[in-house]
Amino acid sequence: MGYGSEKILPYNKEEHKGIQVRRMFDAIAGRYDLLNHTLSFGFDKGWRKKGIDYLRPFAPKQILDIATGTGDLAISMQKRLGADRIIGADISEGMMEVGRRKVAEAGLESRIAFEYQDCTALTYADDTFDAVTAAFGVRNFEDIERGLSEMYRVMKPGGHLMVLELSTPEHFPMRQLYGLYSKVVIPYVGRFISKEKAAYSYLPASIKVVPQGKTMTDLLTRIGYKEAKARTFTFGICSLYTGTK
């Protein structure tokens, strides 16, 4: 079943979404962190902290961070949770190369590694990780249900899912204000900083149609996750989805 954002493509209809997303993120990798913090007014750091706070009571030692990008979540998790090992997985080598430099600067090479992985066909064995996470990457999956199913497969029984994703506010006036912001400000600032027009036209379009709220928790439950829950932050601009295996 498609959930909408799989059909939103950065470039054209001739290539698979995964190929296009990889090319797009390779193109903006050098400026991605600046863009992320600028476009979220710095709120993204607080959202990651709230996601990590959810995991803290469970003290996961082996963590897989899907769609890790430049490794912001992986680095923050290691510092705040003291995990033995975190693997940051992504399809964009350009993004992960930035992440590797950040990990080296933080002196965390022995704790955090980056690996190329297709989220719809992970190479890890069943029941491997204590926690599996994804921050602002599920909307980029070529097949959302399959990606979340793979995250479930490689999670240990009793393990925990933590997904952060951008979402559309439901209530007036934030819904209208956010609509204006996503249609005008995000593409303009994105093009100005990154010179990559497609990326920041794709972003608001993919947010608009990614499953959120009950649609997402129902999907997680159908896959097999227990205690699937959703919380929202900052007037509904960001959603936190959690579940256990």
Short mmCIF file of C-alpha atoms in Angstrom, two decimals:
data_model
loop_
_atom_site.label_atom_id
_atom_site.label_comp_id
_atom_site.label_asym_id
_atom_site.label_seq_id
_atom_site.Cartn_x
_atom_site.Cartn_y
_atom_site.Cartn_z
CA MET A 1 0.00 0.00 0.00
CA GLY A 2 1.30 3.45 -0.86
CA TYR A 3 1.04 6.24 1.68
CA GLY A 4 1.46 9.27 -0.56
CA SER A 5 4.99 10.44 0.08
CA GLU A 6 6.35 7.49 -1.91
CA LYS A 7 4.80 9.11 -4.97
CA ILE A 8 6.45 12.51 -4.34
CA LEU A 9 9.72 12.59 -6.28
CA PRO A 10 12.53 15.18 -6.27
CA TYR A 11 13.18 15.07 -10.00
CA ASN A 12 11.24 12.92 -12.46
CA LYS A 13 8.98 9.92 -12.85
CA GLU A 14 11.45 7.81 -14.81
CA GLU A 15 13.75 6.79 -11.92
CA HIS A 16 13.11 4.94 -8.67
CA LYS A 17 12.58 7.24 -5.71
CA GLY A 18 15.59 5.82 -3.84
CA ILE A 19 17.95 6.77 -6.67
CA GLN A 20 16.56 10.31 -6.84
CA VAL A 21 16.64 10.82 -3.07
CA ARG A 22 20.26 9.65 -2.94
CA ARG A 23 21.24 12.07 -5.69
CA MET A 24 19.38 14.92 -4.04
CA PHE A 25 20.99 14.42 -0.63
CA ASP A 26 24.44 13.94 -2.14
CA ALA A 27 23.96 17.33 -3.80
CA ILE A 28 23.01 19.19 -0.61
CA ALA A 29 25.16 17.24 1.89
CA GLY A 30 27.65 20.04 2.51
CA ARG A 31 24.97 22.51 3.51
CA TYR A 32 22.37 20.17 4.94
CA ASP A 33 23.04 20.91 8.63
CA LEU A 34 22.87 24.67 8.09
CA LEU A 35 19.65 24.30 6.12
CA ASN A 36 18.12 21.98 8.69
CA HIS A 37 18.76 24.30 11.61
CA THR A 38 17.78 27.42 9.65
CA LEU A 39 14.51 26.06 8.29
CA SER A 40 13.43 24.68 11.68
CA PHE A 41 14.57 27.80 13.58
CA GLY A 42 16.73 25.44 15.65
CA PHE A 43 13.73 23.47 16.92
CA ASP A 44 15.12 20.28 15.34
CA LYS A 45 17.68 20.00 18.15
CA GLY A 46 14.94 20.03 20.79
CA TRP A 47 12.87 17.50 18.85
CA ARG A 48 15.80 15.09 18.74
CA LYS A 49 16.31 15.55 22.48
CA LYS A 50 12.68 14.60 23.14
CA GLY A 51 13.06 11.48 21.01
CA ILE A 52 16.22 10.50 22.87
CA ASP A 53 14.49 11.14 26.21
CA TYR A 54 11.91 8.51 25.22
CA LEU A 55 14.72 5.93 24.83
CA ARG A 56 16.62 6.86 27.98
CA PRO A 57 14.72 4.60 30.46
CA PHE A 58 15.44 1.56 28.27
CA ALA A 59 19.22 2.19 28.06
CA PRO A 60 19.67 0.63 24.59
CA LYS A 61 23.22 -0.56 23.95
CA GLN A 62 23.00 -1.50 20.26
CA ILE A 63 21.17 1.08 18.13
CA LEU A 64 20.45 1.30 14.41
CA ASP A 65 19.74 4.81 13.13
CA ILE A 66 18.01 4.61 9.74
CA ALA A 67 18.25 7.53 7.28
CA THR A 68 20.99 8.85 9.54
CA GLY A 69 22.02 11.63 7.15
CA THR A 70 24.93 13.57 8.65
CA GLY A 71 24.60 11.72 11.95
CA ASP A 72 23.09 14.38 14.23
CA LEU A 73 20.76 11.92 15.95
CA ALA A 74 23.39 9.18 16.18
CA ILE A 75 25.91 11.53 17.80
CA SER A 76 23.35 12.94 20.24
CA MET A 77 22.16 9.45 21.18
CA GLN A 78 25.68 8.27 21.93
CA LYS A 79 26.41 11.29 24.09
CA ARG A 80 23.11 11.14 25.99
CA LEU A 81 22.53 7.39 26.18
CA GLY A 82 26.09 6.04 26.30
CA ALA A 83 25.29 3.26 23.82
CA ASP A 84 28.00 0.68 23.14
CA ARG A 85 27.47 0.80 19.38
CA ILE A 86 25.39 2.90 17.00
CA ILE A 87 25.20 2.20 13.28
CA GLY A 88 24.06 5.11 11.16
CA ALA A 89 22.57 3.74 7.93
CA ASP A 90 21.77 5.75 4.82
CA ILE A 91 21.75 5.60 1.02
CA SER A 92 23.61 8.90 0.61
CA GLU A 93 27.38 8.52 0.83
CA GLY A 94 27.71 12.30 0.60
CA MET A 95 25.66 12.78 3.76
CA MET A 96 27.44 9.99 5.62
CA GLU A 97 30.85 11.40 4.70
CA VAL A 98 29.88 14.63 6.47
CA GLY A 99 28.71 12.48 9.38
CA ARG A 100 32.00 10.60 9.55
CA ARG A 101 33.89 13.89 9.85
CA LYS A 102 31.58 15.02 12.65
CA VAL A 103 32.03 11.72 14.50
CA ALA A 104 35.80 11.96 14.16
CA GLU A 105 35.79 15.52 15.51
CA ALA A 106 33.74 14.29 18.49
CA GLY A 107 36.15 11.39 19.09
CA LEU A 108 33.39 8.82 18.76
CA GLU A 109 34.74 6.60 15.95
CA SER A 110 34.82 3.56 18.27
CA ARG A 111 31.12 3.98 19.07
CA ILE A 112 29.48 5.19 15.84
CA ALA A 113 29.87 3.72 12.35
CA PHE A 114 28.16 4.63 9.07
CA GLU A 115 27.03 2.03 6.56
CA TYR A 116 25.28 2.15 3.21
CA GLN A 117 21.91 0.41 3.57
CA ASP A 118 18.66 0.30 1.63
CA CYS A 119 16.00 0.65 4.33
CA THR A 120 13.66 -1.67 2.42
CA ALA A 121 16.23 -4.50 2.37
CA LEU A 122 18.51 -4.22 5.40
CA THR A 123 21.43 -6.66 5.51
CA TYR A 124 21.31 -7.18 9.29
CA ALA A 125 20.12 -10.37 10.96
CA ASP A 126 16.76 -10.61 12.71
CA ASP A 127 16.62 -9.48 16.34
CA THR A 128 19.92 -7.54 16.29
CA PHE A 129 19.28 -4.09 17.82
CA ASP A 130 17.93 -2.86 21.15
CA ALA A 131 16.49 0.23 19.46
CA VAL A 132 15.90 1.35 15.88
CA THR A 133 15.46 5.04 15.13
CA ALA A 134 14.79 7.42 12.24
CA ALA A 135 14.72 11.21 12.34
CA PHE A 136 13.04 13.05 9.47
CA GLY A 137 13.71 10.29 6.98
CA VAL A 138 10.61 8.07 6.79
CA ARG A 139 8.99 10.39 4.25
CA ASN A 140 11.94 9.62 1.93
CA PHE A 141 11.43 5.84 2.01
CA GLU A 142 10.60 4.35 -1.36
CA ASP A 143 8.16 2.01 0.43
CA ILE A 144 7.21 3.21 3.92
CA GLU A 145 5.51 0.02 5.10
CA ARG A 146 8.37 -2.14 3.91
CA GLY A 147 10.97 0.14 5.51
CA LEU A 148 9.19 0.14 8.87
CA SER A 149 8.77 -3.65 8.60
CA GLU A 150 12.51 -4.06 8.08
CA MET A 151 13.16 -1.87 11.13
CA TYR A 152 10.85 -4.20 13.10
CA ARG A 153 12.61 -7.32 11.79
CA VAL A 154 16.10 -6.29 12.90
CA MET A 155 14.89 -5.13 16.34
CA LYS A 156 15.28 -7.46 19.31
CA PRO A 157 12.11 -8.64 21.08
CA GLY A 158 11.45 -6.01 23.72
CA GLY A 159 13.30 -3.44 21.62
CA HIS A 160 12.05 0.06 20.94
CA LEU A 161 11.20 2.11 17.86
CA MET A 162 11.67 5.88 17.87
CA VAL A 163 10.70 7.84 14.77
CA LEU A 164 10.67 11.63 14.43
CA GLU A 165 8.97 13.05 11.37
CA LEU A 166 7.79 16.43 10.20
CA SER A 167 4.03 16.76 10.04
CA THR A 168 1.30 19.18 9.09
CA PRO A 169 -0.41 21.07 11.96
CA GLU A 170 -4.12 20.27 12.20
CA HIS A 171 -5.54 23.39 13.79
CA PHE A 172 -6.09 27.04 12.87
CA PRO A 173 -4.07 29.24 12.63
CA MET A 174 -0.91 27.09 12.64
CA ARG A 175 -2.15 24.95 9.75
CA GLN A 176 -2.56 28.03 7.54
CA LEU A 177 0.69 29.64 8.69
CA TYR A 178 2.62 26.42 8.15
CA GLY A 179 1.09 26.03 4.70
CA LEU A 180 2.37 29.47 3.75
CA TYR A 181 5.77 28.78 5.29
CA SER A 182 6.17 25.46 3.47
CA LYS A 183 5.05 26.82 0.09
CA VAL A 184 7.03 30.06 0.15
CA VAL A 185 9.78 30.17 2.79
CA ILE A 186 11.17 26.62 2.63
CA PRO A 187 11.69 26.57 -1.17
CA TYR A 188 13.10 30.12 -1.20
CA VAL A 189 15.58 29.66 1.66
CA GLY A 190 16.50 26.18 0.44
CA ARG A 191 17.28 27.41 -3.06
CA PHE A 192 19.21 30.41 -1.71
CA ILE A 193 21.48 28.36 0.58
CA SER A 194 21.81 25.09 -1.32
CA LYS A 195 21.25 26.12 -4.96
CA GLU A 196 19.27 22.88 -5.26
CA LYS A 197 15.76 23.86 -6.28
CA ALA A 198 14.30 20.36 -6.44
CA ALA A 199 15.24 19.43 -2.86
CA TYR A 200 13.29 22.21 -1.21
CA SER A 201 10.26 21.93 -3.42
CA TYR A 202 10.23 18.19 -2.70
CA LEU A 203 10.47 18.68 1.08
CA PRO A 204 7.13 20.43 1.77
CA ALA A 205 5.35 18.22 -0.77
CA SER A 206 6.60 15.04 0.96
CA ILE A 207 5.68 16.32 4.44
CA LYS A 208 2.14 17.07 3.31
CA VAL A 209 1.38 13.49 2.33
CA VAL A 210 3.50 11.35 4.70
CA PRO A 211 1.28 9.28 7.04
CA GLN A 212 0.84 10.94 10.40
CA GLY A 213 -1.08 10.59 13.64
CA LYS A 214 -3.46 7.64 13.78
CA THR A 215 -2.67 6.64 10.20
CA MET A 216 0.94 6.08 11.21
CA THR A 217 0.19 4.32 14.52
CA ASP A 218 -2.31 2.05 12.76
CA LEU A 219 0.39 1.15 10.25
CA LEU A 220 2.89 0.40 13.02
CA THR A 221 0.32 -1.80 14.79
CA ARG A 222 -0.43 -3.70 11.60
CA ILE A 223 3.28 -4.38 11.08
CA GLY A 224 3.47 -5.84 14.59
CA TYR A 225 4.64 -3.04 16.86
CA LYS A 226 3.05 -2.98 20.32
CA GLU A 227 2.08 0.16 22.21
CA ALA A 228 2.30 2.29 19.05
CA LYS A 229 1.87 5.92 20.07
CA ALA A 230 2.12 9.38 18.54
CA ARG A 231 3.01 12.71 20.16
CA THR A 232 3.34 16.11 18.53
CA PHE A 233 5.63 19.06 19.27
CA THR A 234 5.68 22.74 18.35
CA PHE A 235 2.00 23.08 17.39
CA GLY A 236 2.06 19.84 15.41
CA ILE A 237 5.04 20.61 13.15
CA CYS A 238 6.92 17.54 14.40
CA SER A 239 5.59 14.13 15.41
CA LEU A 240 7.21 11.43 17.56
CA TYR A 241 6.14 7.84 16.90
CA THR A 242 7.11 5.07 19.29
CA GLY A 243 6.49 1.37 19.62
CA THR A 244 7.98 -1.87 20.95
CA LYS A 245 8.58 -5.36 19.61
#
